[in-house]
Amino acid sequence: MTAELFDGIQAHRVETARYVANVLERPAADPAAPTSTVVLVHGNVSSSHFYQPTMLALPADVRALAIDLRGFGDSETKPVDATRGLRDFADDVRAVLDALELDAVHLVGWSMGGGVVLQVALDAPERVLSLTLESPVSPYGFGGTHGPDGARNDADGAGTGGGGANPDFVARLESGDTTDEAQTSPRTVYRTAYVAKPELQTAHEDAWVASMLTTRTGVDNYPGDGVASENWPGFAAGTRGVLNTMAPQHLDLSGIVDLAVKPPILWIRGEKDAIVSDGSFFDLNQLGLLGVIPGWPGADVAPPQPMIAQTRAVFERYAANGGTYREVVLPDAGHAPHLDEAEVFDAELAAHIG
């Protein structure tokens, strides 16, 4: 099962100083004179292929590029140093921009990719014309924090990182499972967590599952390593691999509020998002609260993370310090608004970059 390349999309191998990147392109109508370049960055357990419908829908005068991060899609597999937060990925994106001789671009990031493009803006704001953040990870990472300012529940990031991945899901990724026989099969996870309207995607569902299955597994990639913890639920984030990049002791993107130059932000999300929300079904503390995981010590010790409230609080500070952001909530969309509500998403993106 191979990921499908849509008509109108080209794939390129791009040699960079950091890794060999697979980059998808929807050229501008006049390739010699695009009005602007939009660079799209996928999320976790996915690849650039998920963004092909969005690329095709962009205005004809725009050059659209989508990058496979290391260890995803058709890009080179290299270790991920989680102690740098999402910087390995963000530096890879900048390396692709350098290799393609692109100066400032419009950046779009989905889920983990939203954190990646925020990191690019933190490290190189002069490269960013605008940010579009689709269902982005909280600026304070995934899990293990509470309150609008992202205070850590535990110093070691208990309950976050690589140790929290479902081992059967990881095994099914590794084996290339395309069935829907279990709750942990990638196809079932796609239908129940990625989208709210799987019936709209039947023509491309195999392509989306194939994209998920490009995820390279192991301690240096997905999900990463874990360590024992004295705090509930008994493990904490390690230092290697994808999930640990978003552990609260490794990731804090709230520094965007202090950028001297602040690109305009479009924050677009689905009201039915099961992954990034104030009650995420992928937050172990939320599952403890619901009784799915036994032994939860209570909200005073292990509160669920208010991901949306944290993101909004950071963006409000961003605006108070001279930036601009706009929040668009799509009531019938899940974690992938660009699939669930494509027409609205495409129109909002085109307006933002315009």
PDB file of N, CA, C and O in Angstrom, residues 19-65:
ATOM      1  N   TYR A  19      19.118  16.705   6.259  1.00  0.00           N
ATOM      2  CA  TYR A  19      18.533  15.412   5.889  1.00  0.00           C
ATOM      3  C   TYR A  19      18.055  15.485   4.452  1.00  0.00           C
ATOM      4  O   TYR A  19      17.993  16.568   3.863  1.00  0.00           O
ATOM      5  N   VAL A  20      17.746  14.327   3.875  1.00  0.00           N
ATOM      6  CA  VAL A  20      17.166  14.291   2.534  1.00  0.00           C
ATOM      7  C   VAL A  20      15.647  14.331   2.699  1.00  0.00           C
ATOM      8  O   VAL A  20      15.046  13.423   3.271  1.00  0.00           O
ATOM      9  N   ALA A  21      15.055  15.403   2.203  1.00  0.00           N
ATOM     10  CA  ALA A  21      13.637  15.649   2.420  1.00  0.00           C
ATOM     11  C   ALA A  21      12.825  15.290   1.180  1.00  0.00           C
ATOM     12  O   ALA A  21      13.247  15.566   0.047  1.00  0.00           O
ATOM     13  N   ASN A  22      11.680  14.683   1.406  1.00  0.00           N
ATOM     14  CA  ASN A  22      10.693  14.551   0.347  1.00  0.00           C
ATOM     15  C   ASN A  22       9.769  15.758   0.423  1.00  0.00           C
ATOM     16  O   ASN A  22       9.233  16.070   1.487  1.00  0.00           O
ATOM     17  N   VAL A  23       9.606  16.440  -0.683  1.00  0.00           N
ATOM     18  CA  VAL A  23       8.796  17.654  -0.727  1.00  0.00           C
ATOM     19  C   VAL A  23       7.788  17.533  -1.858  1.00  0.00           C
ATOM     20  O   VAL A  23       8.159  17.271  -3.014  1.00  0.00           O
ATOM     21  N   LEU A  24       6.513  17.710  -1.541  1.00  0.00           N
ATOM     22  CA  LEU A  24       5.471  17.759  -2.558  1.00  0.00           C
ATOM     23  C   LEU A  24       5.284  19.195  -3.022  1.00  0.00           C
ATOM     24  O   LEU A  24       5.431  20.128  -2.229  1.00  0.00           O
ATOM     25  N   GLU A  25       4.961  19.367  -4.306  1.00  0.00           N
ATOM     26  CA  GLU A  25       4.770  20.713  -4.857  1.00  0.00           C
ATOM     27  C   GLU A  25       3.540  20.762  -5.742  1.00  0.00           C
ATOM     28  O   GLU A  25       3.315  19.880  -6.565  1.00  0.00           O
ATOM     29  N   ARG A  26       2.744  21.798  -5.546  1.00  0.00           N
ATOM     30  CA  ARG A  26       1.735  22.194  -6.530  1.00  0.00           C
ATOM     31  C   ARG A  26       2.251  23.500  -7.087  1.00  0.00           C
ATOM     32  O   ARG A  26       2.172  24.538  -6.435  1.00  0.00           O
ATOM     33  N   PRO A  27       2.820  23.474  -8.311  1.00  0.00           N
ATOM     34  CA  PRO A  27       3.430  24.694  -8.834  1.00  0.00           C
ATOM     35  C   PRO A  27       2.397  25.795  -9.043  1.00  0.00           C
ATOM     36  O   PRO A  27       1.198  25.536  -9.223  1.00  0.00           O
ATOM     37  N   ALA A  28       2.881  27.019  -9.027  1.00  0.00           N
ATOM     38  CA  ALA A  28       2.027  28.140  -9.416  1.00  0.00           C
ATOM     39  C   ALA A  28       1.738  28.066 -10.903  1.00  0.00           C
ATOM     40  O   ALA A  28       2.470  27.426 -11.671  1.00  0.00           O
ATOM     41  N   ALA A  29       0.655  28.717 -11.323  1.00  0.00           N
ATOM     42  CA  ALA A  29       0.285  28.716 -12.745  1.00  0.00           C
ATOM     43  C   ALA A  29       1.435  29.225 -13.604  1.00  0.00           C
ATOM     44  O   ALA A  29       1.690  28.705 -14.694  1.00  0.00           O
ATOM     45  N   ASP A  30       2.145  30.238 -13.100  1.00  0.00           N
ATOM     46  CA  ASP A  30       3.372  30.709 -13.736  1.00  0.00           C
ATOM     47  C   ASP A  30       4.521  30.377 -12.791  1.00  0.00           C
ATOM     48  O   ASP A  30       4.831  31.164 -11.892  1.00  0.00           O
ATOM     49  N   PRO A  31       5.156  29.210 -12.948  1.00  0.00           N
ATOM     50  CA  PRO A  31       6.191  28.799 -11.992  1.00  0.00           C
ATOM     51  C   PRO A  31       7.322  29.797 -11.856  1.00  0.00           C
ATOM     52  O   PRO A  31       7.995  29.831 -10.818  1.00  0.00           O
ATOM     53  N   ALA A  32       7.545  30.609 -12.879  1.00  0.00           N
ATOM     54  CA  ALA A  32       8.642  31.574 -12.824  1.00  0.00           C
ATOM     55  C   ALA A  32       8.295  32.795 -11.991  1.00  0.00           C
ATOM     56  O   ALA A  32       9.188  33.555 -11.609  1.00  0.00           O
ATOM     57  N   ALA A  33       7.016  32.994 -11.698  1.00  0.00           N
ATOM     58  CA  ALA A  33       6.621  34.217 -10.995  1.00  0.00           C
ATOM     59  C   ALA A  33       5.453  33.974 -10.045  1.00  0.00           C
ATOM     60  O   ALA A  33       4.377  34.574 -10.187  1.00  0.00           O
ATOM     61  N   PRO A  34       5.629  33.084  -9.050  1.00  0.00           N
ATOM     62  CA  PRO A  34       4.560  32.925  -8.057  1.00  0.00           C
ATOM     63  C   PRO A  34       4.433  34.190  -7.210  1.00  0.00           C
ATOM     64  O   PRO A  34       5.432  34.869  -6.945  1.00  0.00           O
ATOM     65  N   THR A  35       3.214  34.522  -6.811  1.00  0.00           N
ATOM     66  CA  THR A  35       3.035  35.700  -5.958  1.00  0.00           C
ATOM     67  C   THR A  35       3.543  35.448  -4.552  1.00  0.00           C
ATOM     68  O   THR A  35       3.983  36.378  -3.861  1.00  0.00           O
ATOM     69  N   SER A  36       3.492  34.193  -4.104  1.00  0.00           N
ATOM     70  CA  SER A  36       3.995  33.829  -2.783  1.00  0.00           C
ATOM     71  C   SER A  36       4.145  32.323  -2.718  1.00  0.00           C
ATOM     72  O   SER A  36       3.685  31.588  -3.601  1.00  0.00           O
ATOM     73  N   THR A  37       4.812  31.859  -1.668  1.00  0.00           N
ATOM     74  CA  THR A  37       5.002  30.440  -1.445  1.00  0.00           C
ATOM     75  C   THR A  37       4.396  30.051  -0.104  1.00  0.00           C
ATOM     76  O   THR A  37       4.656  30.714   0.912  1.00  0.00           O
ATOM     77  N   VAL A  38       3.604  28.990  -0.117  1.00  0.00           N
ATOM     78  CA  VAL A  38       3.006  28.446   1.098  1.00  0.00           C
ATOM     79  C   VAL A  38       3.662  27.106   1.381  1.00  0.00           C
ATOM     80  O   VAL A  38       3.751  26.245   0.493  1.00  0.00           O
ATOM     81  N   VAL A  39       4.144  26.921   2.600  1.00  0.00           N
ATOM     82  CA  VAL A  39       4.797  25.684   3.004  1.00  0.00           C
ATOM     83  C   VAL A  39       3.961  25.030   4.093  1.00  0.00           C
ATOM     84  O   VAL A  39       3.701  25.641   5.139  1.00  0.00           O
ATOM     85  N   LEU A  40       3.527  23.794   3.839  1.00  0.00           N
ATOM     86  CA  LEU A  40       2.643  23.081   4.756  1.00  0.00           C
ATOM     87  C   LEU A  40       3.410  21.970   5.470  1.00  0.00           C
ATOM     88  O   LEU A  40       4.182  21.235   4.845  1.00  0.00           O
ATOM     89  N   VAL A  41       3.190  21.872   6.785  1.00  0.00           N
ATOM     90  CA  VAL A  41       3.916  20.911   7.621  1.00  0.00           C
ATOM     91  C   VAL A  41       2.909  20.004   8.315  1.00  0.00           C
ATOM     92  O   VAL A  41       2.057  20.476   9.074  1.00  0.00           O
ATOM     93  N   HIS A  42       3.020  18.711   8.062  1.00  0.00           N
ATOM     94  CA  HIS A  42       2.063  17.735   8.589  1.00  0.00           C
ATOM     95  C   HIS A  42       2.241  17.510  10.081  1.00  0.00           C
ATOM     96  O   HIS A  42       3.202  17.979  10.703  1.00  0.00           O
ATOM     97  N   GLY A  43       1.334  16.737  10.650  1.00  0.00           N
ATOM     98  CA  GLY A  43       1.382  16.393  12.055  1.00  0.00           C
ATOM     99  C   GLY A  43       1.979  15.021  12.311  1.00  0.00           C
ATOM    100  O   GLY A  43       2.566  14.394  11.424  1.00  0.00           O
ATOM    101  N   ASN A  44       1.807  14.534  13.531  1.00  0.00           N
ATOM    102  CA  ASN A  44       2.337  13.254  13.947  1.00  0.00           C
ATOM    103  C   ASN A  44       1.561  12.114  13.277  1.00  0.00           C
ATOM    104  O   ASN A  44       0.364  12.239  13.001  1.00  0.00           O
ATOM    105  N   VAL A  45       2.244  11.005  13.047  1.00  0.00           N
ATOM    106  CA  VAL A  45       1.653   9.812  12.416  1.00  0.00           C
ATOM    107  C   VAL A  45       0.883  10.224  11.157  1.00  0.00           C
ATOM    108  O   VAL A  45      -0.310   9.972  11.009  1.00  0.00           O
ATOM    109  N   SER A  46       1.574  10.884  10.251  1.00  0.00           N
ATOM    110  CA  SER A  46       0.990  11.310   8.975  1.00  0.00           C
ATOM    111  C   SER A  46       2.148  11.677   8.048  1.00  0.00           C
ATOM    112  O   SER A  46       3.287  11.308   8.310  1.00  0.00           O
ATOM    113  N   SER A  47       1.850  12.399   6.991  1.00  0.00           N
ATOM    114  CA  SER A  47       2.895  12.867   6.082  1.00  0.00           C
ATOM    115  C   SER A  47       2.337  14.009   5.244  1.00  0.00           C
ATOM    116  O   SER A  47       1.164  14.385   5.376  1.00  0.00           O
ATOM    117  N   SER A  48       3.178  14.518   4.360  1.00  0.00           N
ATOM    118  CA  SER A  48       2.770  15.619   3.481  1.00  0.00           C
ATOM    119  C   SER A  48       1.561  15.254   2.628  1.00  0.00           C
ATOM    120  O   SER A  48       0.804  16.139   2.207  1.00  0.00           O
ATOM    121  N   HIS A  49       1.355  13.974   2.369  1.00  0.00           N
ATOM    122  CA  HIS A  49       0.276  13.554   1.475  1.00  0.00           C
ATOM    123  C   HIS A  49      -1.097  14.007   1.950  1.00  0.00           C
ATOM    124  O   HIS A  49      -2.001  14.235   1.150  1.00  0.00           O
ATOM    125  N   PHE A  50      -1.271  14.139   3.267  1.00  0.00           N
ATOM    126  CA  PHE A  50      -2.558  14.574   3.818  1.00  0.00           C
ATOM    127  C   PHE A  50      -2.942  15.969   3.327  1.00  0.00           C
ATOM    128  O   PHE A  50      -4.112  16.332   3.348  1.00  0.00           O
ATOM    129  N   TYR A  51      -1.949  16.761   2.935  1.00  0.00           N
ATOM    130  CA  TYR A  51      -2.224  18.150   2.560  1.00  0.00           C
ATOM    131  C   TYR A  51      -2.443  18.336   1.057  1.00  0.00           C
ATOM    132  O   TYR A  51      -2.601  19.475   0.591  1.00  0.00           O
ATOM    133  N   GLN A  52      -2.472  17.274   0.288  1.00  0.00           N
ATOM    134  CA  GLN A  52      -2.619  17.436  -1.163  1.00  0.00           C
ATOM    135  C   GLN A  52      -3.923  18.142  -1.573  1.00  0.00           C
ATOM    136  O   GLN A  52      -3.888  19.025  -2.443  1.00  0.00           O
ATOM    137  N   PRO A  53      -5.086  17.817  -0.995  1.00  0.00           N
ATOM    138  CA  PRO A  53      -6.296  18.547  -1.396  1.00  0.00           C
ATOM    139  C   PRO A  53      -6.193  20.036  -1.109  1.00  0.00           C
ATOM    140  O   PRO A  53      -6.660  20.871  -1.905  1.00  0.00           O
ATOM    141  N   THR A  54      -5.576  20.400   0.011  1.00  0.00           N
ATOM    142  CA  THR A  54      -5.401  21.812   0.363  1.00  0.00           C
ATOM    143  C   THR A  54      -4.488  22.504  -0.638  1.00  0.00           C
ATOM    144  O   THR A  54      -4.755  23.630  -1.076  1.00  0.00           O
ATOM    145  N   MET A  55      -3.403  21.853  -1.017  1.00  0.00           N
ATOM    146  CA  MET A  55      -2.465  22.426  -1.979  1.00  0.00           C
ATOM    147  C   MET A  55      -3.159  22.703  -3.311  1.00  0.00           C
ATOM    148  O   MET A  55      -2.978  23.769  -3.909  1.00  0.00           O
ATOM    149  N   LEU A  56      -3.964  21.743  -3.760  1.00  0.00           N
ATOM    150  CA  LEU A  56      -4.648  21.904  -5.043  1.00  0.00           C
ATOM    151  C   LEU A  56      -5.692  23.005  -5.009  1.00  0.00           C
ATOM    152  O   LEU A  56      -6.019  23.597  -6.048  1.00  0.00           O
ATOM    153  N   ALA A  57      -6.230  23.290  -3.831  1.00  0.00           N
ATOM    154  CA  ALA A  57      -7.274  24.302  -3.705  1.00  0.00           C
ATOM    155  C   ALA A  57      -6.737  25.715  -3.537  1.00  0.00           C
ATOM    156  O   ALA A  57      -7.499  26.686  -3.628  1.00  0.00           O
ATOM    157  N   LEU A  58      -5.426  25.855  -3.297  1.00  0.00           N
ATOM    158  CA  LEU A  58      -4.856  27.188  -3.114  1.00  0.00           C
ATOM    159  C   LEU A  58      -4.942  27.994  -4.416  1.00  0.00           C
ATOM    160  O   LEU A  58      -4.992  27.423  -5.500  1.00  0.00           O
ATOM    161  N   PRO A  59      -4.955  29.327  -4.309  1.00  0.00           N
ATOM    162  CA  PRO A  59      -5.010  30.159  -5.521  1.00  0.00           C
ATOM    163  C   PRO A  59      -3.915  29.784  -6.509  1.00  0.00           C
ATOM    164  O   PRO A  59      -2.792  29.412  -6.122  1.00  0.00           O
ATOM    165  N   ALA A  60      -4.214  29.885  -7.790  1.00  0.00           N
ATOM    166  CA  ALA A  60      -3.314  29.408  -8.845  1.00  0.00           C
ATOM    167  C   ALA A  60      -1.988  30.157  -8.891  1.00  0.00           C
ATOM    168  O   ALA A  60      -0.984  29.630  -9.389  1.00  0.00           O
ATOM    169  N   ASP A  61      -1.976  31.393  -8.378  1.00  0.00           N
ATOM    170  CA  ASP A  61      -0.732  32.170  -8.441  1.00  0.00           C
ATOM    171  C   ASP A  61       0.214  31.855  -7.283  1.00  0.00           C
ATOM    172  O   ASP A  61       1.297  32.434  -7.179  1.00  0.00           O
ATOM    173  N   VAL A  62      -0.179  30.924  -6.411  1.00  0.00           N
ATOM    174  CA  VAL A  62       0.617  30.574  -5.239  1.00  0.00           C
ATOM    175  C   VAL A  62       1.380  29.279  -5.506  1.00  0.00           C
ATOM    176  O   VAL A  62       0.846  28.332  -6.092  1.00  0.00           O
ATOM    177  N   ARG A  63       2.623  29.230  -5.088  1.00  0.00           N
ATOM    178  CA  ARG A  63       3.393  27.984  -5.090  1.00  0.00           C
ATOM    179  C   ARG A  63       3.156  27.275  -3.763  1.00  0.00           C
ATOM    180  O   ARG A  63       3.352  27.873  -2.697  1.00  0.00           O
ATOM    181  N   ALA A  64       2.714  26.035  -3.813  1.00  0.00           N
ATOM    182  CA  ALA A  64       2.416  25.280  -2.595  1.00  0.00           C
ATOM    183  C   ALA A  64       3.410  24.145  -2.439  1.00  0.00           C
ATOM    184  O   ALA A  64       3.614  23.341  -3.364  1.00  0.00           O
ATOM    185  N   LEU A  65       4.035  24.068  -1.261  1.00  0.00           N
ATOM    186  CA  LEU A  65       4.990  23.013  -0.936  1.00  0.00           C
ATOM    187  C   LEU A  65       4.569  22.344   0.365  1.00  0.00           C
ATOM    188  O   LEU A  65       4.106  23.017   1.294  1.00  0.00           O
TER     189      LEU A  65
END
